[in-house]
Short mmCIF file of C-alpha atoms in Angstrom, two decimals:
data_model
loop_
_atom_site.label_atom_id
_atom_site.label_comp_id
_atom_site.label_asym_id
_atom_site.label_seq_id
_atom_site.Cartn_x
_atom_site.Cartn_y
_atom_site.Cartn_z
CA MET A 37 9.82 -11.93 59.94
CA SER A 38 8.08 -12.15 63.29
CA GLU A 39 4.62 -10.19 63.56
CA ALA A 40 3.61 -8.19 66.30
CA GLU A 41 0.14 -7.22 67.44
CA LEU A 42 -0.34 -4.18 69.23
CA TYR A 43 -3.34 -3.32 71.61
CA GLY A 44 -4.02 -0.30 73.83
CA GLU A 45 -5.49 -0.32 77.27
CA VAL A 46 -9.41 1.23 76.72
CA LYS A 47 -10.01 4.34 79.12
CA GLN A 48 -13.05 5.56 77.16
CA LEU A 49 -16.76 5.19 77.63
CA ASN A 50 -18.74 3.27 74.68
CA PRO A 51 -21.39 1.23 75.09
CA ASP A 52 -19.70 -1.94 74.25
CA ILE A 53 -16.09 -1.41 75.54
CA LYS A 54 -15.74 -0.78 78.88
CA SER A 55 -13.13 0.69 80.91
CA GLY A 56 -9.89 -1.69 81.02
CA ASP A 57 -11.00 -3.91 77.85
CA ARG A 58 -8.26 -4.91 75.70
CA GLN A 59 -8.56 -4.21 72.24
CA LYS A 60 -6.82 -3.23 68.57
CA LEU A 61 -5.50 -0.04 68.08
CA ALA A 62 -6.96 1.48 64.66
CA ILE A 63 -5.32 2.07 62.02
CA SER A 64 -5.38 4.19 58.73
CA THR A 65 -4.64 2.36 55.30
CA LEU A 66 -1.81 4.81 55.23
CA ALA A 67 -1.00 3.12 58.85
CA GLN A 68 -1.57 5.56 60.73
CA LEU A 69 -3.24 5.37 64.81
CA PHE A 70 -6.44 6.19 64.83
CA THR A 71 -7.60 8.48 67.50
CA ALA A 72 -11.12 9.88 67.76
CA ASN A 73 -12.48 12.76 69.83
CA TRP A 74 -14.94 13.51 72.82
CA HIS A 75 -16.87 14.58 70.06
CA GLU A 76 -16.54 11.97 68.00
CA ARG A 77 -16.75 9.07 70.16
CA LEU A 78 -20.06 10.24 71.08
CA ILE A 79 -21.32 10.57 67.41
CA LEU A 80 -19.93 7.33 66.51
CA ALA A 81 -21.97 5.95 70.11
CA GLY A 82 -24.74 6.99 68.65
CA ARG A 83 -25.70 9.31 71.65
CA ALA A 84 -24.98 12.38 70.13
CA PHE A 85 -28.03 14.92 68.39
CA THR A 86 -28.89 17.70 66.31
CA LEU A 87 -31.95 20.29 67.12
CA ASP A 88 -32.42 21.22 63.62
CA LEU A 89 -34.16 24.79 64.29
CA GLY A 90 -36.94 26.43 61.04
CA THR A 91 -37.59 24.16 58.62
CA ILE A 92 -36.73 23.56 54.40
CA THR A 93 -41.20 24.20 53.57
CA GLY A 94 -39.68 22.62 50.09
CA GLY A 95 -37.61 23.48 46.47
CA THR A 96 -35.70 26.48 47.70
CA ASP A 97 -37.98 27.76 50.38
CA TYR A 98 -37.30 27.59 54.29
CA THR A 99 -39.39 28.68 57.19
CA ALA A 100 -37.40 30.59 59.54
CA LEU A 101 -38.38 30.47 63.44
CA THR A 102 -39.04 33.86 65.30
CA GLY A 103 -37.85 35.21 68.57
CA ASN A 104 -39.05 38.16 71.64
CA ALA A 105 -38.54 41.69 71.31
CA ALA A 106 -36.26 40.57 74.67
CA ILE A 107 -34.90 37.97 77.00
CA ASP A 108 -38.07 36.31 78.36
CA HIS A 109 -36.75 33.21 80.43
CA ASP A 110 -39.76 31.67 81.20
CA GLN A 111 -40.38 31.98 77.72
CA PRO A 112 -37.39 30.44 75.66
CA GLU A 113 -36.87 30.15 71.75
CA ILE A 114 -35.12 27.01 72.24
CA VAL A 115 -35.09 24.03 74.66
CA VAL A 116 -33.49 20.80 75.42
CA ALA A 117 -34.27 18.80 78.35
CA ALA A 118 -33.82 14.69 79.97
CA ASP A 119 -35.09 14.01 83.02
CA SER A 120 -32.15 11.61 83.61
CA GLY A 121 -28.61 11.02 82.65
CA TRP A 122 -26.27 13.49 81.41
CA LEU A 123 -26.65 15.75 79.15
CA ILE A 124 -23.50 17.78 76.84
CA PRO A 125 -23.45 20.47 74.48
CA MET A 126 -21.63 20.22 71.88
CA GLU A 127 -22.28 22.51 69.13
CA ILE A 128 -24.20 26.01 69.09
CA ASP A 129 -25.03 27.46 65.54
CA ILE A 130 -27.15 30.57 64.63
CA GLY A 131 -28.02 32.89 61.64
CA ILE A 132 -30.63 35.87 62.32
CA ALA A 133 -32.51 35.38 58.48
CA VAL A 134 -34.09 38.72 58.99
CA ASP A 135 -34.28 40.98 61.35
CA ASP A 136 -34.64 45.13 61.07
CA MET A 137 -32.23 46.75 62.48
CA ASP A 138 -32.45 50.56 61.68
CA ALA A 139 -32.94 52.59 64.72
CA TYR A 140 -30.31 53.51 67.27
CA ASP A 141 -29.91 51.37 70.31
CA ASP A 142 -31.34 48.81 67.96
CA ILE A 143 -30.15 45.52 69.79
CA THR A 144 -30.44 41.83 68.94
CA GLU A 145 -29.17 38.99 71.02
CA ILE A 146 -28.29 34.92 71.51
CA PHE A 147 -28.21 34.07 75.04
CA PHE A 148 -27.58 30.02 76.04
CA ILE A 149 -28.16 28.74 79.73
CA GLY A 150 -27.60 25.51 81.34
CA ASP A 151 -29.95 24.55 84.26
CA ARG A 152 -28.85 21.81 86.40
CA THR A 153 -32.12 20.98 88.66
CA THR A 154 -34.51 21.22 86.18
CA ALA A 155 -35.81 19.36 83.22
CA VAL A 156 -38.70 21.78 81.37
CA ALA A 157 -41.38 19.51 81.50
CA ALA A 158 -43.98 17.73 79.10
CA GLY A 159 -46.85 19.67 78.06
CA ALA A 160 -45.08 23.03 77.51
CA THR A 161 -46.94 25.42 75.02
CA ALA A 162 -44.60 25.81 72.56
CA THR A 163 -43.81 23.77 69.21
CA VAL A 164 -42.44 20.27 69.59
CA GLU A 165 -39.40 19.19 68.25
CA THR A 166 -37.84 16.33 67.60
CA ALA A 167 -33.83 16.22 67.54
CA LEU A 168 -32.11 13.75 64.92
CA ASN A 169 -29.49 11.50 65.89
CA CYS A 170 -25.90 11.95 64.56
CA LEU A 171 -25.74 8.41 64.01
CA ASP A 172 -28.76 7.80 61.16
CA GLY A 173 -30.08 4.83 62.16
CA GLY A 174 -29.53 5.70 65.75
CA ASP A 175 -32.32 5.46 68.81
CA ALA A 176 -34.14 8.24 69.28
CA PHE A 177 -32.97 11.03 72.18
CA ASN A 178 -35.09 9.96 75.21
CA GLY A 179 -36.05 13.68 76.53
CA ARG A 180 -37.24 16.75 74.96
CA CYS A 181 -37.24 19.54 72.36
CA TYR A 182 -38.81 22.57 72.00
CA SER A 183 -39.07 25.46 69.93
CA ILE A 184 -40.63 28.87 70.31
CA VAL A 185 -42.23 28.77 73.68
CA THR A 186 -45.44 30.85 74.00
CA ALA A 187 -46.74 30.21 77.65
CA ASP A 188 -44.66 30.85 80.20
CA ILE A 189 -42.70 27.67 82.30
CA THR A 190 -40.76 27.40 85.01
CA ASP A 191 -38.54 29.98 85.45
CA PRO A 192 -35.24 27.59 84.44
CA THR A 193 -32.62 27.83 87.21
CA ALA A 194 -29.52 29.71 85.08
CA ALA A 195 -26.41 27.60 86.57
CA ASP A 196 -24.50 27.81 83.74
CA ILE A 197 -24.04 30.34 80.87
CA LEU A 198 -22.97 28.25 77.68
CA ALA A 199 -23.16 30.67 75.15
CA PHE A 200 -23.62 34.97 74.80
CA LYS A 201 -23.50 36.82 71.98
CA SER A 202 -25.18 40.85 71.56
CA TRP A 203 -25.07 43.22 67.97
CA GLN A 204 -26.39 46.70 68.73
CA LEU A 205 -26.59 49.58 66.55
CA ILE A 206 -24.98 52.08 68.00
CA GLN A 207 -25.13 56.18 66.70
CA VAL A 208 -22.02 57.40 64.93
CA ALA A 209 -21.36 61.62 65.44
CA SER A 210 -24.83 63.29 63.42
CA GLU A 211 -24.64 59.97 60.79
CA THR A 212 -28.40 59.63 60.12
CA ALA A 213 -29.78 55.81 61.38
CA GLY A 214 -30.01 52.71 58.52
CA SER A 215 -29.64 49.54 58.42
CA ALA A 216 -27.39 47.17 60.17
CA PRO A 217 -24.68 46.50 57.50
CA PHE A 218 -23.25 43.62 58.71
CA VAL A 219 -24.83 39.64 58.74
CA LYS A 220 -25.41 38.13 62.09
CA THR A 221 -24.37 34.71 62.39
CA TYR A 222 -22.75 32.32 65.87
CA HIS A 223 -21.57 29.33 65.98
CA LYS A 224 -19.35 28.03 68.78
CA THR A 225 -17.87 24.26 69.54
CA PHE A 226 -17.67 23.25 73.07
CA THR A 227 -14.33 21.57 73.79
CA HIS A 228 -14.30 21.71 77.38
CA PRO A 229 -17.93 21.57 78.08
CA ARG A 230 -20.59 21.87 81.10
CA LEU A 231 -21.82 18.08 81.94
CA LEU A 232 -25.20 18.28 82.79
CA ALA A 233 -26.72 15.41 85.46
CA GLY A 234 -30.60 15.18 84.91
CA PRO A 235 -33.00 16.41 85.86
CA CYS A 236 -31.42 19.54 83.45
CA SER A 237 -31.83 21.73 80.42
CA ILE A 238 -29.85 23.59 77.67
CA VAL A 239 -32.23 26.10 77.06
CA GLY A 240 -31.60 28.89 74.97
CA TYR A 241 -33.01 32.44 73.97
CA VAL A 242 -32.41 34.38 70.04
CA VAL A 243 -34.25 37.91 70.35
CA GLY A 244 -34.11 41.25 69.91
CA THR A 245 -35.20 44.39 69.38
CA ASN A 246 -37.20 43.87 66.46
CA THR A 247 -38.54 40.31 66.75
CA PRO A 248 -35.93 38.58 64.35
CA THR A 249 -36.23 35.84 62.57
CA PHE A 250 -33.69 33.39 62.42
CA MET A 251 -32.49 29.32 61.94
CA GLY A 252 -29.40 26.84 62.69
CA SER A 253 -29.14 24.29 65.26
CA VAL A 254 -27.63 22.39 68.34
CA THR A 255 -26.08 19.58 68.23
CA PHE A 256 -25.18 17.89 72.34
CA ALA A 257 -24.47 14.19 73.62
CA HIS A 258 -27.37 12.59 76.09
CA ILE A 259 -25.31 9.72 77.73
CA PRO A 260 -26.78 7.64 80.45
CA THR A 261 -25.95 7.61 84.37
CA THR A 262 -23.96 4.52 84.10
CA TRP A 263 -21.38 6.20 82.02
CA MET A 264 -20.07 8.51 84.62
CA PRO A 265 -18.65 7.60 88.13
CA THR A 266 -20.90 8.33 91.11
CA LEU A 267 -19.86 11.17 92.37
#
């Protein structure tokens, strides 16, 4: 019996494969064709990163971050900035650790924007964070990450609303106020993300009437300009 090899024309961006190259198709042990989605391709190419928010301090202890009482555009809780290349938001996962929401009209908000014109500058008065490559051993993120900015930066330009979630304690008739009876978590996976050309930033706010504490992560990709067509 003769044997045939099946090839496919590459139509993806990858540091080792260029458009038009011919490569053998990947087949699983069950003889199924394997096609990676765009998230998986960026991870396998070493171009996806996760910014962890909060720390594990040992044993079962953790240290959460504390947000502001209201959205203050020039003092965000979360910043990812790149001077060049392209930033691509992939996933946001935020959990409110402590939030003393016990009076009517108390509010908690999670808000992320994309700034298409400015990369938040180095030297911001904030906690410097290190984004981890989703591919262990991959290159470091060639940009900057901060959490809990405490001195004004230049107001980001909110070109894109990437995510928004709000909770509010509302009075029902003559009910006596009490603690909010729910857990506040927010998760978003971007299926059709914005592609932000550097200089650019992803900026996040986690705020509430009673300055909530929170933990979570922001996953994003950073790709070189050469991966994208000239516009």
